[in-house]
Amino acid sequence: MTSHFLKSRTLWISVAVLAVIGLFGAFLLMWRPAIDPIERPTTFDTAQLQRGARVVEAGDCAVCHTRPGGEYLAGGLPLVTPFGTLFSTNITPDKQTGIGQWSLPAFKRAMRQGIARDGHFLYPAFPYVHYRRMSEGDIADAYAYLMSGPAVHAPALQNQMNFPMNIRPLVSFWNLLFLHGEPLKPVAERSEAWNRGRYLVDGPGHCAGCHSPLNLIGAEKSSEYLQGGSVDGWNALALIGMGQRANPWSREQLVGYLRADVVDGHGTPAGPMRPVSLSLARLPASEAEAIAEYLLSLQSPHSVTETTPTTQPGPPADHSTGALLFTSACAGCHGPAAPMREIDGRPGLQNTSALQASSSRNFLKTVLEGVPAIPGSPGPVMPPFAASLDSDQLGALAAYLRQQARPDQPWADLSSTIEALRQETK
Ligand code: HEC
Ligand code: HEC
Ligand code: HEC
């Protein structure tokens, strides 16, 4: 009787001790201290501010931290993730609602570890996985630039994350698994441009955030680096083996594309790539040239770059509806004699990545959403057609244009892709 009592008591004590150790471990993993608030610094060196402006541009900070119609860097842009909707925050130097009380060490910790000044975990939708690879100097310059800007009062919006992702400390487990990269060091055997390109791609440019496939909990699959991902219903195509494709990219084409030009043979960036390319266009051309140098050095591990979808040969399709729709809705801009093509020397649609890709998604997304103008430039704009074309019309148009571009490989999945895209945008 006594011995049984003793045994169960020892058992209970062991369980209690283990539980305390476990809780303590979890506490250590999930708790971060606050970093003391400071008075906003006000004097900065002009050269540093100029460098900082370029870092903020290369890091696309404004792309996520400015909502349409909102104030520069004041946050409030919704980011729709598979785990719920998250809003970017105010990174202007406002004392109450922005980062006005953040010291440089607090800012660095956020950029490298994803921890806010008060100690709370930030969601990895903020690409600190990549920013942690940036140099000390770049982070300090970005900090100076942000601190020198106008303070905007803009309180954070309420996130709508699903359970269990609404519990922020759980991000610590994600970090434990996926937060490993070190600040990038130059590779001695490679040119300065190549090293610069790699730095821009893997550090501030966070290209793999969209161009690598993600796993089930939203982390990049490092074994499939830059092998193609998807974002907001668009395909972000593979950035490896770009010079070895059936329709290869030249260096010149790639530099032009990265700076939002319309490039014969590949087209122009649309969708989520557009703001990225507009940022690059505002930087010196040497930055896009460096990126091209690096990307063109990445070989594809597969000998065939584009997988050919299997299509069942059916009866020859009738493309008269598609051809008619093209004449009425598109030819005014994209037809052979359209002023946009004759005056501006724009290439025809058939050689664009949108129409050459094995998936119809990017073509369909471009037509549904249109292509907005380049801010401050009088260039032509493509209107969105989501409301004016119904699904059958869109399907007929896509089949017709694909037939012009790739007669050997019709898109097999058109009506289901169109339905999926319409569902996703609801
Ligand atoms: C892909 C979108 C995206 C980009 C690009 C991005 N951010 Fe963010 N950032 C976010 C989101 C979303 C949050 C809020 C995360 C959260 O609440 O957990 C955030 C939070 C932050 C925070 C924490 C602010 C706070 O109030 O807690 C800082 C600092 C920050 N970002 C700085 C930057 C800088 C500097 C850049 C550019 C180098 C940048 N971000 C680029 C999405 C982005
Ligand atoms: C926010 C997501 C996102 C980020 C970040 C991003 N891209 Fe893209 N990228 C896309 C999408 C989507 C497309 C397809 C656009 C289209 O079809 O118009 C694309 C297309 C491209 C293409 C054309 C590929 C082809 O074969 O047609 C290149 C090149 C490219 N991106 C390079 C980059 C580089 C370099 C970076 C980093 C500096 C980068 N991207 C960052 C989403 C992104
Ligand atoms: C008012 C002029 C206008 C009309 C009408 C128009 N577009 Fe466009 N389209 C543009 C502009 C501008 C671009 C961006 C590329 C450029 O500047 O040449 C573009 C780009 C595209 C692209 C992306 C090509 C690339 O460079 O990657 C596709 C695909 C496209 N349009 C298809 C269509 C289709 C299909 C229609 C008819 C339903 C249509 N467009 C109607 C002006 C127009």
XYZ file of C-alpha atoms and ligand atoms in Angstrom:
555
model
C 0.000 0.000 0.000
C 2.687 2.461 1.105
C 5.087 1.377 -1.626
C 2.384 1.760 -4.251
C 1.656 5.214 -2.901
C 5.356 6.083 -2.977
C 5.777 4.828 -6.541
C 2.882 6.858 -7.837
C 4.145 9.863 -5.921
C 7.613 9.535 -7.565
C 5.884 9.231 -10.918
C 3.854 12.362 -10.320
C 6.896 14.310 -9.203
C 8.796 13.252 -12.344
C 5.862 14.265 -14.528
C 5.627 17.618 -12.757
C 9.375 18.268 -13.128
C 9.265 17.390 -16.838
C 6.264 19.637 -17.328
C 8.054 22.538 -15.648
C 11.148 21.970 -17.808
C 8.950 21.749 -20.902
C 7.093 24.934 -20.023
C 10.347 26.699 -19.289
C 11.765 25.571 -22.649
C 8.634 26.710 -24.446
C 8.799 29.995 -22.566
C 12.436 30.519 -23.600
C 11.548 29.699 -27.199
C 8.448 31.877 -27.313
C 9.457 34.882 -25.242
C 11.562 37.821 -26.378
C 12.304 40.918 -24.285
C 11.180 44.392 -25.270
C 13.921 46.791 -26.363
C 13.736 50.174 -24.626
C 11.972 52.969 -26.476
C 14.093 55.916 -27.591
C 13.516 59.488 -28.693
C 13.345 59.565 -32.469
C 16.798 60.377 -33.887
C 16.738 63.472 -36.071
C 20.159 64.108 -37.553
C 21.424 61.927 -40.371
C 24.081 62.199 -42.975
C 22.736 63.055 -46.463
C 24.819 60.397 -48.194
C 23.430 57.795 -45.782
C 19.859 58.902 -46.496
C 20.468 58.526 -50.230
C 21.842 55.030 -49.763
C 18.935 54.188 -47.465
C 16.397 55.315 -50.070
C 17.949 52.841 -52.516
C 17.879 49.990 -49.998
C 14.199 50.655 -49.270
C 13.530 50.639 -53.028
C 15.503 47.391 -53.583
C 13.642 45.813 -50.631
C 10.213 46.788 -52.012
C 9.259 48.071 -48.561
C 6.701 50.494 -50.012
C 5.107 47.769 -52.142
C 3.790 46.095 -48.987
C 3.785 48.990 -46.520
C 1.745 51.440 -48.616
C -1.898 50.650 -49.348
C -3.509 51.963 -52.553
C -4.433 55.589 -51.924
C -2.716 55.490 -48.534
C 0.244 57.461 -47.241
C 3.769 56.322 -48.111
C 4.923 53.521 -45.745
C 1.969 53.978 -43.369
C 0.847 50.325 -43.788
C -2.679 48.930 -43.982
C -2.245 46.803 -47.128
C -4.073 43.467 -46.685
C -1.968 40.380 -47.454
C -4.147 37.355 -48.114
C -2.352 34.170 -47.044
C -3.586 30.571 -46.746
C -3.576 31.206 -42.975
C -5.780 34.281 -42.989
C -5.511 37.982 -43.799
C -2.731 40.067 -42.365
C -2.210 43.829 -42.619
C 1.148 45.493 -43.124
C 2.027 47.926 -40.360
C 3.031 51.581 -40.203
C 6.816 51.944 -40.618
C 6.871 55.745 -40.634
C 8.578 57.301 -37.562
C 5.292 58.086 -35.790
C 5.762 57.744 -32.040
C 2.487 55.968 -31.184
C 1.538 54.026 -34.315
C 4.809 53.688 -36.249
C 8.444 52.903 -35.453
C 9.350 56.352 -34.056
C 10.513 54.847 -30.736
C 12.574 52.059 -32.301
C 16.321 52.110 -31.788
C 18.659 50.765 -34.479
C 19.144 47.503 -32.492
C 15.349 47.064 -32.333
C 15.061 47.626 -36.085
C 17.914 45.200 -36.775
C 16.291 42.552 -34.621
C 13.057 42.926 -36.612
C 14.899 42.664 -39.941
C 17.000 39.670 -38.925
C 14.766 37.760 -36.508
C 11.223 38.981 -37.097
C 10.709 40.339 -33.572
C 8.994 43.693 -32.978
C 10.434 46.263 -30.534
C 7.982 45.273 -27.785
C 9.042 41.624 -28.163
C 6.126 40.185 -30.155
C 6.766 37.789 -33.025
C 6.134 39.098 -36.524
C 4.588 36.890 -39.176
C 6.973 35.665 -41.888
C 4.799 37.333 -44.557
C 7.228 40.129 -43.673
C 10.225 38.622 -45.534
C 12.742 38.806 -42.675
C 13.912 35.347 -43.815
C 15.557 37.276 -46.669
C 16.270 40.592 -45.003
C 18.388 38.824 -42.400
C 20.837 38.157 -45.241
C 21.399 41.883 -45.812
C 24.554 43.685 -44.687
C 24.754 45.658 -41.432
C 25.399 48.784 -43.474
C 22.297 48.389 -45.643
C 20.060 47.801 -42.629
C 21.459 50.854 -40.854
C 20.991 52.974 -44.001
C 17.387 51.805 -44.397
C 16.775 52.662 -40.728
C 18.171 56.178 -41.189
C 16.022 56.733 -44.258
C 12.836 55.524 -42.532
C 13.530 57.601 -39.417
C 14.071 60.729 -41.495
C 10.682 60.509 -43.261
C 7.413 62.195 -42.301
C 5.646 60.604 -39.311
C 2.134 59.464 -40.224
C -0.420 58.609 -37.558
C -1.954 55.303 -38.751
C -2.898 52.647 -36.155
C -2.450 48.999 -37.166
C -5.521 47.254 -38.557
C -6.927 44.146 -36.897
C -5.558 40.968 -38.559
C -7.912 38.127 -39.414
C -5.645 35.129 -38.985
C -7.206 31.679 -38.569
C -6.646 29.439 -35.560
C -3.935 28.412 -34.655
C -1.981 31.032 -36.615
C -3.672 33.821 -34.650
C -1.405 32.773 -31.751
C 1.725 34.783 -32.574
C 4.194 32.928 -30.310
C 3.701 29.860 -32.521
C 5.802 31.690 -35.108
C 8.772 30.786 -32.887
C 8.436 27.152 -34.004
C 8.340 28.249 -37.629
C 11.515 30.290 -37.040
C 13.179 27.334 -35.377
C 12.602 25.293 -38.534
C 13.167 27.853 -41.264
C 15.119 30.871 -40.037
C 18.703 29.930 -40.817
C 20.262 32.161 -43.498
C 23.331 34.210 -42.596
C 24.282 37.617 -43.994
C 25.600 36.975 -47.514
C 29.336 36.909 -48.043
C 30.806 37.467 -51.512
C 32.052 34.412 -53.404
C 35.663 35.177 -54.299
C 35.725 33.353 -57.655
C 32.754 35.313 -58.964
C 32.640 38.782 -60.482
C 31.564 41.829 -58.520
C 28.397 42.081 -60.636
C 27.493 38.443 -59.980
C 27.939 38.908 -56.226
C 25.895 42.093 -56.296
C 23.173 40.288 -58.246
C 23.050 37.400 -55.805
C 22.900 39.830 -52.911
C 19.973 41.719 -54.451
C 18.096 38.507 -55.315
C 18.579 36.672 -51.998
C 18.697 39.693 -49.689
C 16.579 42.811 -50.193
C 14.879 41.653 -53.426
C 13.516 38.485 -51.721
C 12.815 37.054 -55.188
C 12.517 33.487 -53.846
C 9.576 34.611 -51.700
C 7.498 34.361 -54.892
C 9.721 32.401 -57.282
C 10.346 29.329 -55.072
C 7.585 26.840 -54.277
C 6.266 26.960 -50.676
C 5.604 24.050 -48.371
C 2.371 23.475 -46.451
C 3.243 25.957 -43.729
C 4.270 28.677 -46.099
C 8.077 28.315 -46.036
C 10.176 28.242 -49.203
C 11.396 24.805 -50.247
C 15.111 25.465 -50.242
C 15.798 22.383 -52.369
C 13.729 23.986 -55.147
C 15.366 27.405 -55.026
C 13.887 29.736 -57.682
C 12.290 26.803 -59.490
C 8.912 28.542 -59.781
C 6.223 29.426 -57.258
C 2.825 31.050 -57.217
C 1.455 34.227 -55.706
C -2.075 35.666 -55.682
C -3.173 33.262 -58.410
C -0.218 34.125 -60.684
C 2.614 31.784 -61.584
C 5.992 33.252 -60.731
C 7.963 31.251 -63.282
C 11.306 29.564 -62.656
C 14.313 31.898 -62.672
C 16.838 29.166 -63.328
C 17.986 27.980 -66.739
C 16.607 31.174 -68.300
C 19.290 31.180 -70.981
C 18.740 27.528 -71.928
C 15.032 27.532 -72.720
C 13.305 26.859 -75.991
C 12.667 30.623 -75.995
C 15.864 31.741 -74.221
C 16.354 35.079 -72.444
C 19.251 37.229 -73.574
C 20.974 39.431 -71.037
C 19.612 42.529 -72.701
C 16.034 41.206 -72.674
C 16.286 40.286 -69.016
C 17.652 43.686 -67.989
C 14.863 45.407 -69.934
C 12.168 43.204 -68.419
C 13.469 43.672 -64.880
C 13.181 47.436 -65.406
C 9.547 47.214 -66.622
C 10.298 47.656 -70.331
C 8.286 45.861 -72.998
C 10.721 43.291 -74.347
C 10.372 41.650 -77.749
C 10.197 37.904 -77.237
C 8.992 37.987 -73.618
C 6.669 40.908 -72.970
C 6.426 43.040 -69.882
C 5.898 42.309 -66.171
C 2.297 42.315 -64.979
C 0.555 41.373 -61.732
C 2.724 41.132 -58.582
C 5.921 41.409 -60.687
C 4.999 44.878 -61.890
C 5.745 46.806 -58.667
C 8.989 44.812 -58.250
C 10.132 45.866 -61.733
C 9.045 49.474 -61.191
C 11.248 49.586 -58.070
C 14.172 48.204 -60.061
C 13.536 50.789 -62.788
C 14.024 53.557 -60.233
C 17.442 52.177 -59.253
C 20.604 52.598 -61.370
C 20.594 50.223 -64.383
C 23.670 48.493 -62.942
C 21.415 46.839 -60.323
C 19.207 45.085 -62.905
C 22.349 44.225 -64.902
C 23.849 42.581 -61.832
C 20.653 40.590 -61.227
C 20.699 39.426 -64.866
C 24.341 38.393 -64.523
C 23.502 36.272 -61.487
C 20.254 34.753 -62.793
C 21.752 33.754 -66.158
C 24.446 31.836 -64.303
C 21.857 29.585 -62.639
C 21.542 26.371 -64.609
C 18.416 24.306 -64.624
C 18.871 20.913 -62.959
C 16.499 19.436 -65.553
C 17.441 19.205 -69.210
C 13.924 20.121 -70.368
C 12.882 23.379 -68.782
C 9.182 23.553 -69.560
C 7.041 20.543 -68.847
C 4.751 19.821 -71.734
C 1.163 19.326 -70.637
C -0.450 16.260 -72.075
C -3.243 17.294 -74.372
C -5.734 14.965 -76.005
C -5.846 15.614 -79.737
C -9.447 16.580 -80.418
C -11.193 17.728 -83.570
C -9.660 20.953 -84.948
C -11.162 23.729 -82.831
C -13.243 26.526 -84.271
C -11.583 29.803 -83.317
C -13.961 32.217 -85.033
C -15.489 33.503 -81.754
C -12.048 34.070 -80.273
C -10.831 35.830 -83.414
C -13.893 38.082 -83.428
C -13.454 38.959 -79.754
C -9.807 39.807 -80.358
C -10.726 42.149 -83.201
C -13.334 43.952 -81.155
C -11.739 44.058 -77.670
C -7.966 43.844 -78.149
C -6.848 44.683 -81.689
C -7.188 48.446 -81.126
C -4.039 48.117 -79.009
C -2.525 44.733 -79.871
C -3.499 44.309 -83.545
C -0.720 44.520 -86.182
C -1.622 48.094 -87.225
C -2.476 49.451 -83.761
C -0.746 52.777 -82.937
C 0.681 51.268 -79.729
C 2.592 48.840 -81.933
C 3.385 51.036 -84.914
C 4.464 54.139 -82.997
C 5.970 52.553 -79.898
C 7.332 49.519 -81.751
C 5.741 47.071 -79.345
C 5.999 43.375 -80.195
C 2.955 41.207 -80.925
C 1.371 39.193 -78.126
C 2.349 35.760 -79.463
C 5.935 35.902 -78.127
C 5.070 37.007 -74.594
C 5.717 34.714 -71.636
C 2.009 35.009 -70.888
C 1.089 33.194 -74.124
C 4.125 30.914 -74.301
C 3.860 29.496 -70.764
C 2.602 25.975 -70.239
C -0.089 27.291 -67.890
C -2.772 29.748 -68.979
C -2.908 31.448 -65.568
C -0.754 34.510 -66.209
C -2.432 35.234 -69.524
C -5.884 34.979 -67.941
C -4.868 37.054 -64.922
C -3.441 39.773 -67.198
C -6.689 40.001 -69.163
C -8.878 39.887 -66.034
C -6.861 42.487 -64.102
C -5.311 44.617 -66.888
C -1.914 46.316 -66.723
C -1.789 49.615 -64.801
C 0.171 52.575 -66.119
C 3.690 53.310 -64.929
C 3.208 56.107 -62.379
C 4.429 59.386 -63.785
C 4.798 58.051 -67.322
C 2.262 58.661 -70.109
C 2.569 55.092 -71.467
C -0.508 53.108 -72.518
C -2.631 51.274 -69.964
C -4.514 48.022 -70.389
C -7.985 48.062 -68.817
C -9.180 45.073 -66.726
C -11.649 42.831 -68.579
C -13.027 40.867 -65.583
C -16.411 42.563 -65.829
C -16.700 42.875 -69.623
C -15.799 39.332 -70.757
C -17.726 36.317 -69.467
C -15.989 33.000 -68.834
C -16.905 31.505 -72.231
C -15.645 34.573 -74.071
C -12.418 34.603 -72.097
C -11.928 30.896 -72.845
C -12.531 31.415 -76.592
C -10.115 34.350 -76.687
C -7.414 32.454 -74.801
C -7.752 29.374 -77.030
C -7.530 31.533 -80.165
C -4.425 33.463 -79.049
C -2.711 30.322 -77.790
C -3.360 28.757 -81.185
C -1.481 31.699 -82.769
C 1.400 31.445 -80.282
C 1.785 27.666 -79.816
C -0.282 25.763 -82.394
C 1.363 22.531 -81.205
C 0.255 22.869 -77.579
C -3.264 24.099 -76.893
C -4.060 24.895 -73.246
C -6.002 21.896 -71.997
C -7.366 23.245 -68.774
C -8.933 26.531 -69.831
C -12.463 26.393 -68.459
C -11.418 24.902 -65.102
C -8.612 27.487 -64.705
C -11.014 30.327 -65.509
C -13.513 29.005 -62.955
C -10.755 28.636 -60.333
C -9.519 32.187 -60.972
C -13.019 33.645 -60.701
C -13.521 31.771 -57.406
C -10.163 32.972 -56.039
C -10.871 36.632 -56.756
C -14.286 36.506 -55.011
C 5.878 41.076 -48.729
C 5.421 42.194 -47.966
C 6.414 43.004 -47.158
C 7.570 43.600 -47.599
C 8.162 43.558 -48.996
C 8.091 44.316 -46.456
N 7.300 44.146 -45.369
Fe 7.639 44.916 -43.511
N 6.007 43.892 -42.837
C 5.094 43.233 -43.610
C 3.988 42.787 -42.787
C 2.761 42.024 -43.267
C 4.281 43.216 -41.477
C 3.450 42.970 -40.233
C 3.795 41.625 -39.665
C 3.008 41.287 -38.446
O 2.152 42.078 -38.024
O 3.275 40.230 -37.871
C 5.560 43.900 -41.540
C 6.214 44.441 -40.444
C 7.381 45.173 -40.497
C 8.038 45.745 -39.353
C 7.559 45.651 -37.909
C 6.752 46.891 -37.631
C 5.912 46.829 -36.376
O 5.203 47.789 -36.161
O 5.937 45.843 -35.653
C 9.132 46.422 -39.809
C 10.138 47.206 -39.006
C 9.144 46.254 -41.248
N 8.081 45.485 -41.638
C 10.091 46.830 -42.071
C 10.170 46.575 -43.436
C 11.230 47.075 -44.277
C 12.338 48.004 -43.835
C 10.996 46.588 -45.523
C 11.842 46.755 -46.771
C 13.252 46.446 -46.650
C 9.780 45.769 -45.446
N 9.314 45.808 -44.168
C 9.240 45.081 -46.518
C 5.200 42.974 -44.959
C 6.261 43.360 -45.756
C 5.556 39.487 -55.124
C 5.986 38.333 -55.876
C 7.233 38.456 -56.724
C 8.479 38.884 -56.324
C 8.910 39.377 -54.951
C 9.313 38.760 -57.480
N 8.602 38.285 -58.557
Fe 9.306 37.990 -60.457
N 7.461 37.436 -61.087
C 6.340 37.344 -60.283
C 5.202 37.001 -61.124
C 3.780 36.808 -60.644
C 5.671 36.902 -62.449
C 4.845 36.665 -63.714
C 4.474 38.048 -64.256
C 3.799 38.081 -65.608
O 3.550 37.025 -66.184
O 3.542 39.200 -66.100
C 7.101 37.164 -62.377
C 7.932 37.135 -63.501
C 9.300 37.312 -63.454
C 10.188 37.140 -64.566
C 9.790 36.702 -65.975
C 9.858 35.187 -66.038
C 9.427 34.642 -67.379
O 9.968 33.586 -67.762
O 8.569 35.229 -68.023
C 11.447 37.430 -64.117
C 12.715 37.402 -64.932
C 11.337 37.761 -62.710
N 10.028 37.681 -62.340
C 12.413 38.098 -61.914
C 12.297 38.469 -60.562
C 13.415 38.910 -59.749
C 14.848 39.012 -60.218
C 12.909 39.199 -58.515
C 13.632 39.759 -57.295
C 14.364 40.992 -57.527
C 11.489 38.924 -58.556
N 11.159 38.475 -59.818
C 10.660 39.095 -57.491
C 6.292 37.564 -58.909
C 7.321 38.075 -58.140
C -6.128 50.218 -74.344
C -5.105 49.359 -74.870
C -5.225 47.866 -74.603
C -6.277 47.024 -74.842
C -7.665 47.356 -75.383
C -5.817 45.686 -74.514
N -4.532 45.735 -74.063
Fe -3.377 44.153 -73.521
N -1.897 45.407 -73.011
C -1.911 46.782 -73.139
C -0.688 47.335 -72.574
C -0.308 48.789 -72.514
C 0.051 46.235 -72.093
C 1.405 46.264 -71.355
C 2.473 45.898 -72.313
C 2.790 47.024 -73.219
O 2.933 48.166 -72.754
O 2.912 46.756 -74.424
C -0.725 45.048 -72.384
C -0.306 43.757 -72.115
C -1.011 42.622 -72.420
C -0.549 41.287 -72.184
C 0.751 40.922 -71.487
C 1.786 40.835 -72.510
C 3.141 40.893 -71.929
O 3.832 41.832 -72.314
O 3.520 40.036 -71.132
C -1.493 40.434 -72.657
C -1.449 38.910 -72.622
C -2.558 41.241 -73.180
N -2.234 42.565 -73.034
C -3.710 40.740 -73.757
C -4.784 41.511 -74.125
C -6.034 40.973 -74.592
C -6.343 39.503 -74.764
C -6.854 42.041 -74.829
C -8.298 42.023 -75.271
C -9.215 41.356 -74.372
C -6.091 43.253 -74.518
N -4.858 42.888 -74.106
C -6.587 44.540 -74.665
C -2.900 47.522 -73.714
C -4.130 47.053 -74.099
